[in-house]
Coordinates of C-alpha atoms in Angstrom, one line a residue:
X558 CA -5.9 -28.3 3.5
X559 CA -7.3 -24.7 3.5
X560 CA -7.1 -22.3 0.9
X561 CA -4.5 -20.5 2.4
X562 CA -1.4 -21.3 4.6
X563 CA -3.2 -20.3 7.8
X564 CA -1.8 -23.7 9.5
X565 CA 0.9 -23.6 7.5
X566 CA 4.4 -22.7 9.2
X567 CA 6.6 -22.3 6.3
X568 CA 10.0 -20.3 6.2
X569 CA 9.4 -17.0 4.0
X570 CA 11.4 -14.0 2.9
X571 CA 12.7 -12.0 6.0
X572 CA 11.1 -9.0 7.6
X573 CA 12.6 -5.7 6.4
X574 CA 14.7 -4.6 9.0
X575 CA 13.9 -1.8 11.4
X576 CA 13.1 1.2 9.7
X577 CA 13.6 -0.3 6.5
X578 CA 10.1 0.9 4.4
X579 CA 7.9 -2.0 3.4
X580 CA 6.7 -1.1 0.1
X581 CA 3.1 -2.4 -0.1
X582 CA 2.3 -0.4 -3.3
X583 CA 4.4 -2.3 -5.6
X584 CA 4.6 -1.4 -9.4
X585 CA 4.2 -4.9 -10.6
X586 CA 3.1 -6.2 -14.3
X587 CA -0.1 -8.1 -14.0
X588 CA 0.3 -11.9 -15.3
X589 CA -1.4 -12.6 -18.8
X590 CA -4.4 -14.3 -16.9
X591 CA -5.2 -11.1 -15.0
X592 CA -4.7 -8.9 -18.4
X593 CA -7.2 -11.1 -19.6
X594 CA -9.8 -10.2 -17.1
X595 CA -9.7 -7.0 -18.1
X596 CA -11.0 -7.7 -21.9
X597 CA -13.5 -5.4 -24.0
X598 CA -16.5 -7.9 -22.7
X599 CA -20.0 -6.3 -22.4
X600 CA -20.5 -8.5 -18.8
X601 CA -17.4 -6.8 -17.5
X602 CA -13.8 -8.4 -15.9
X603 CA -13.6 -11.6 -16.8
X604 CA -16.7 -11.8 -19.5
X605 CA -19.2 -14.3 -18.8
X606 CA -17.9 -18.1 -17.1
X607 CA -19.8 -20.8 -17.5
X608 CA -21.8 -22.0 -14.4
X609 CA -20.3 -24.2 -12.2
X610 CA -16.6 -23.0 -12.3
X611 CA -16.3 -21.3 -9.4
X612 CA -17.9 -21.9 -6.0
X613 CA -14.9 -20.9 -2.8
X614 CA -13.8 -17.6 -3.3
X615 CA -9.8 -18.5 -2.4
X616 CA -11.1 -21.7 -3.9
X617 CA -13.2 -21.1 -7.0
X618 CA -14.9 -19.1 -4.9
X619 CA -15.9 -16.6 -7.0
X620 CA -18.1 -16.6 -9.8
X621 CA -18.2 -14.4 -13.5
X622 CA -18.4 -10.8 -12.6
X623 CA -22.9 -9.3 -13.2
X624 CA -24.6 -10.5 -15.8
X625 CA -27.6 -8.3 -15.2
X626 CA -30.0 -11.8 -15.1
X627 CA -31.9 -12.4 -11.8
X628 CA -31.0 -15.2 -9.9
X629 CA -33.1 -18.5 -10.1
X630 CA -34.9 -19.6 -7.0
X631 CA -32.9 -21.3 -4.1
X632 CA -31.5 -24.7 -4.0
X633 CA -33.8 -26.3 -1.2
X634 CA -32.1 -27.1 2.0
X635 CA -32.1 -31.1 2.9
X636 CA -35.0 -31.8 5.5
X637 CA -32.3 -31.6 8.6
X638 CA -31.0 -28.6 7.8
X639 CA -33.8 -26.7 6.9
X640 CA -35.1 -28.1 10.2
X641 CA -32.1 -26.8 11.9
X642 CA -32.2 -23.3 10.4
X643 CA -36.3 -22.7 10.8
X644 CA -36.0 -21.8 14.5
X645 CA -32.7 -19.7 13.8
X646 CA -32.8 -16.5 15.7
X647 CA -30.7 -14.6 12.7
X648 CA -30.8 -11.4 14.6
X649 CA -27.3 -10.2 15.8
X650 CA -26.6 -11.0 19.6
X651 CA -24.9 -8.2 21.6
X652 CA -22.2 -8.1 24.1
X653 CA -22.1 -11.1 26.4
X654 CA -25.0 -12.8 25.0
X655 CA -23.6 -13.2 21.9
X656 CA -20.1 -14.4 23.1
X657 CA -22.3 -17.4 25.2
X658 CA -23.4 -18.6 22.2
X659 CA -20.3 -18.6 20.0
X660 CA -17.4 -18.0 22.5
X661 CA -14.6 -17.7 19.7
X662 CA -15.6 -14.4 18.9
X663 CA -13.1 -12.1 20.7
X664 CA -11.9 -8.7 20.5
X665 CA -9.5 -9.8 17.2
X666 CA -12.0 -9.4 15.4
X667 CA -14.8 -7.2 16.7
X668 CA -17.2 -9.7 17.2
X669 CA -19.0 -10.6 13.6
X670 CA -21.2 -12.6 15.0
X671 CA -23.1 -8.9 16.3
X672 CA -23.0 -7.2 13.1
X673 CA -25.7 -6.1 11.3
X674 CA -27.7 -7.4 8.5
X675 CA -27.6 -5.5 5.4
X676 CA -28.9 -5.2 2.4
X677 CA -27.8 -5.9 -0.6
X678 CA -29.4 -6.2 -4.7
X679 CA -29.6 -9.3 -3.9
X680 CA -31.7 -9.2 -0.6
X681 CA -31.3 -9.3 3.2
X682 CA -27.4 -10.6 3.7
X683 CA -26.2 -11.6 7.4
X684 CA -23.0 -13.3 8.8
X685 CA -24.0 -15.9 11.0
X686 CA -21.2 -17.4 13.3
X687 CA -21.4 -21.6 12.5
X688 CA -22.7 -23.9 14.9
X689 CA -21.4 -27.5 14.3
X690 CA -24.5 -28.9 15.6
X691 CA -26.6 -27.1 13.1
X692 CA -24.1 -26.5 9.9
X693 CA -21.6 -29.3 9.6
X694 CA -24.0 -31.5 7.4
X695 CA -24.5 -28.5 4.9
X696 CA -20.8 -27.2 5.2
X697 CA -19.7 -30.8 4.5
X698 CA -21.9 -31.3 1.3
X699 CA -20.3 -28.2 0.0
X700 CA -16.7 -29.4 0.8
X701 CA -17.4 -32.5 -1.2
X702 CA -19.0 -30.6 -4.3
X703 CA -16.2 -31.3 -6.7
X704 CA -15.5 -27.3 -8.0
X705 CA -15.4 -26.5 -4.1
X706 CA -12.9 -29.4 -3.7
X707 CA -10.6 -28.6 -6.1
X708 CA -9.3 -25.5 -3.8
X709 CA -10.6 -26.3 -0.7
X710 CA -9.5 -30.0 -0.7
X711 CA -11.7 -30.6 2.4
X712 CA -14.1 -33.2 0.5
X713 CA -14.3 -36.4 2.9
X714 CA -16.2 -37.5 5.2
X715 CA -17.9 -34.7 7.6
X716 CA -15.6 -35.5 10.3
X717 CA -12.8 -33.8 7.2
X718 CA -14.8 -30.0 7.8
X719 CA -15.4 -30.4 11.7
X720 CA -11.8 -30.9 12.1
X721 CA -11.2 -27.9 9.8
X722 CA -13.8 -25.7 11.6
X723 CA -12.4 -27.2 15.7
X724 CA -9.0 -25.3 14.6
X725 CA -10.9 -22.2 14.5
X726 CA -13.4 -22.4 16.9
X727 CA -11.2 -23.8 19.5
X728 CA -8.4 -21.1 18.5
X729 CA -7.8 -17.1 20.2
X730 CA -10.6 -15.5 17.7
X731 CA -8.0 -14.5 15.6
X732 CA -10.4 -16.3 12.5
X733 CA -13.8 -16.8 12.8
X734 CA -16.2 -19.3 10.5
X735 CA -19.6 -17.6 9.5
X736 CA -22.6 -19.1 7.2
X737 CA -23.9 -16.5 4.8
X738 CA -27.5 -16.0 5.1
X739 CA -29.4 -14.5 2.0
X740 CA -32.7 -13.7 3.2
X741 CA -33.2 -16.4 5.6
X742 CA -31.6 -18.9 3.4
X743 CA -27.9 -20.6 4.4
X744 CA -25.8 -20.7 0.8
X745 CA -22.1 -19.2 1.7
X746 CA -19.3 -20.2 3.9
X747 CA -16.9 -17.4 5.3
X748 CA -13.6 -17.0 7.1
X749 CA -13.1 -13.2 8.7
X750 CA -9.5 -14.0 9.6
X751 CA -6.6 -11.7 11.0
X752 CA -3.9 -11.6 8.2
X753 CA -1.6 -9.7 10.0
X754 CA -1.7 -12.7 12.4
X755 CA -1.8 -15.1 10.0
X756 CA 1.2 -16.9 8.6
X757 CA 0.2 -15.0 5.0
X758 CA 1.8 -12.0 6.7
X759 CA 5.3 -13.6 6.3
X760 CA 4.3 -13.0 2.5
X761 CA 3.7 -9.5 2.0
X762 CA 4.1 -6.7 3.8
X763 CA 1.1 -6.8 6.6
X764 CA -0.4 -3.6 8.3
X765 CA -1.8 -4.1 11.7
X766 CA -5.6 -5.1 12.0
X767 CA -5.2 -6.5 8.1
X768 CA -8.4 -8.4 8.0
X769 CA -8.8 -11.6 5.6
X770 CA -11.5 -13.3 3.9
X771 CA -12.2 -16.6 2.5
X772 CA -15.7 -17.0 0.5
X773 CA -17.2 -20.0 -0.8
X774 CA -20.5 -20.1 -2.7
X775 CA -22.8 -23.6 -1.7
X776 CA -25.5 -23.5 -4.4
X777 CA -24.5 -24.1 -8.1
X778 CA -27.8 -21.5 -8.8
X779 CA -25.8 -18.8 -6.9
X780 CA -22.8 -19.3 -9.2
X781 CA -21.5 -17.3 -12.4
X782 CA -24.1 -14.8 -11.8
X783 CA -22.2 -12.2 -9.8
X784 CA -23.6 -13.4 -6.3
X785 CA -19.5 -13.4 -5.4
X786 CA -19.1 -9.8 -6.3
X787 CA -22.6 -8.8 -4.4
X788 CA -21.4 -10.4 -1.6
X789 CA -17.8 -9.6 -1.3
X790 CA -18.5 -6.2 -1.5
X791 CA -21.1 -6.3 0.9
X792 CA -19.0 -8.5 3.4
X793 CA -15.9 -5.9 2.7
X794 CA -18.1 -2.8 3.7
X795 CA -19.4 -4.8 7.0
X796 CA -15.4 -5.7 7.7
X797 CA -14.6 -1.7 7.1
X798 CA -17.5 -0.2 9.2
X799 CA -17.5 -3.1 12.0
X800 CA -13.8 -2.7 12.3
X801 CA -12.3 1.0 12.9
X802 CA -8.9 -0.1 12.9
X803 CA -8.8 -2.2 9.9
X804 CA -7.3 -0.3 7.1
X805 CA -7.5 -3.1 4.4
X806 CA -9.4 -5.9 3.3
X807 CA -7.1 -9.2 2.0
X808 CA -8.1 -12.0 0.1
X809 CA -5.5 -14.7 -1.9
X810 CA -7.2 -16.4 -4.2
X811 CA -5.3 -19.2 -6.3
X812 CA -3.9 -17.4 -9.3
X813 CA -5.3 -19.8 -11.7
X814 CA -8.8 -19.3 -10.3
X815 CA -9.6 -16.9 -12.8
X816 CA -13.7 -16.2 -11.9
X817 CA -12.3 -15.8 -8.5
X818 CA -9.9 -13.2 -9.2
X819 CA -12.2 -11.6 -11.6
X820 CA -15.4 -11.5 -8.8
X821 CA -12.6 -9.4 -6.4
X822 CA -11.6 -7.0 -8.9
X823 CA -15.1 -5.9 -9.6
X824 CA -16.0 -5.8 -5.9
X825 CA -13.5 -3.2 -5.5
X826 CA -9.9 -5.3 -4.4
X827 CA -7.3 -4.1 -6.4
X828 CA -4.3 -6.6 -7.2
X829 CA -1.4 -5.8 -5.1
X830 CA 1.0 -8.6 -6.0
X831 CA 1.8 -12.7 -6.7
X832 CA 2.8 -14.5 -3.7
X833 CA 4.1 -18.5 -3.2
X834 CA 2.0 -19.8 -0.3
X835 CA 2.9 -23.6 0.5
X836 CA 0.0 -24.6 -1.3
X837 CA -0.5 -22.4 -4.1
X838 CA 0.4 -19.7 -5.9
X839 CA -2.0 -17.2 -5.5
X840 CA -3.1 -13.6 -6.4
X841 CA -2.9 -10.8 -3.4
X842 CA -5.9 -8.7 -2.9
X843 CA -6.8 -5.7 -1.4
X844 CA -9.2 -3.8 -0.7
X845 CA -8.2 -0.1 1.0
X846 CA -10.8 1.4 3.2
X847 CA -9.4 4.6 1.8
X848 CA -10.7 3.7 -1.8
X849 CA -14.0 2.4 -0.8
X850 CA -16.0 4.7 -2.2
X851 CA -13.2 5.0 -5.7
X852 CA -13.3 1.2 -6.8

């Protein structure tokens, strides 16, 4: 099951009727979990987590907000993959070339597969549209590390992930699966999804071209050491300047997933609202491109 209801068809509260206001700037009491987050610690929201809690952003995807340490050298890659990835052309495709080699990507979402690289405190970051032939082994490995499995619930054999990733890459483009390059280096998974066509806009109150993420960190050396909030802030500003006519970015992390939620709220996301998704209840987050430059 994915970490949100994105296959999920469930029954939710009605729209408001026509030209009833949806009030997406509710005045809600944040849950003793979130109040927490926002504690007197030196390291920021959240303090500092212990490494190895989170690894999916809406899974444990996040990690501990910056600690200010540098981050340890890279996990090696296993021989295949780093096989795989050495002759990787990671430079972004244009127009038709780059809709030959991942034909998923559509005008839903403004093609991420030919957005730039950019760069980051952390080094050269690039979204790089999966490939089954060349990722599944590495995405499945991640699926069936136990902190990633706990919110993803995709741990399994491989043929578990490929049938995950087929629903996308066989769908309209209206979500599209990405590895997360750090300076030629594979070590994040990433959904850039439509939520406003998304079955999570039966649970809040969806503006057109609403774009979604989902973030999972691979390597336990990239976790509790505010990789997540690098990254989510990076990947937000290349949703927000690749896409004109997005006006938000949304993320629902499980509510429990406290590293997760903490990693959004420093990366800028504000949190909007609780909502009951089929399989979880989870914490609504948003990220206005009006406030880019405030939070």
């Amino acid at each position: 099951m994915p970490p949100t209801d994105a296959s999920t068809d469930a029954e939710a509260d009605p729209a408001p009727h026509q030209g009833e206001a949806a009030d997406d700037t509710l005045d809600l009491e944040l849950p003793d979990e979130l109040v927490a987050l926002f504690g007197d610690s030196p390291d920021g929201p959240g303090g500092s987590v212990p490494d190895g809690l989170g690894s999916g952003l809406c899974g444990p995807g996040a990690d501990s907000a910056p600690s200010g340490s540098g981050l340890a050298a890279p996990e090696p890659l296993p021989d295949g993959v780093a096989q795989q990835w050495a002759g990787t052309d990671l430079l972004p495709q244009s127009g038709s070339a780059a809709r030959r080699a991942c034909p998923v990507m559509d005008d839903l979402l403004d093609s991420p597969g030919d957005w730039a690289p950019v760069t980051t405190p952390l080094g050269v970051f690039q979204l790089v549209p999966v490939r089954p032939e060349r990722d599944l082994a590495l995405l499945a490995q991640w699926m069936n590390d136990p902190a990633v499995a706990a919110f993803w619930d995709l741990a399994g054999p491989a043929s578990v992930t490929a049938a995950h990733l087929r629903n996308q890459l066989d769908g309209d483009g209206r979500s599209v699966p990405c590895v997360g390059v750090l300076d030629g280096t594979p070590m994040s998974y990433w959904e850039i999804y439509r939520a406003d066509l998304d079955p999570l806009a039966r649970h809040y109150p969806a503006r057109p071209h609403d774009t979604g993420l989902h973030l999972l960190i691979g390597g336990v050396a990239d976790r509790g050491r505010g990789v997540g909030t690098t990254l989510l802030r990076a990947v937000a500003d290349l949703v927000i300047d690749n896409r004109p006519n997005c006006p938000r970015v949304i993320a629902e992390p499980d509510l429990r997933n406290t590293p997760s939620v903490s990693a959004f709220l420093s990366a800028g996301f504000r949190f909007h609202a609780e909502v009951d998704l089929p399989d979880k209840r989870a914490a609504l987050m948003v990220r206005d491109r009006a406030l880019r430059n405030l939070l």
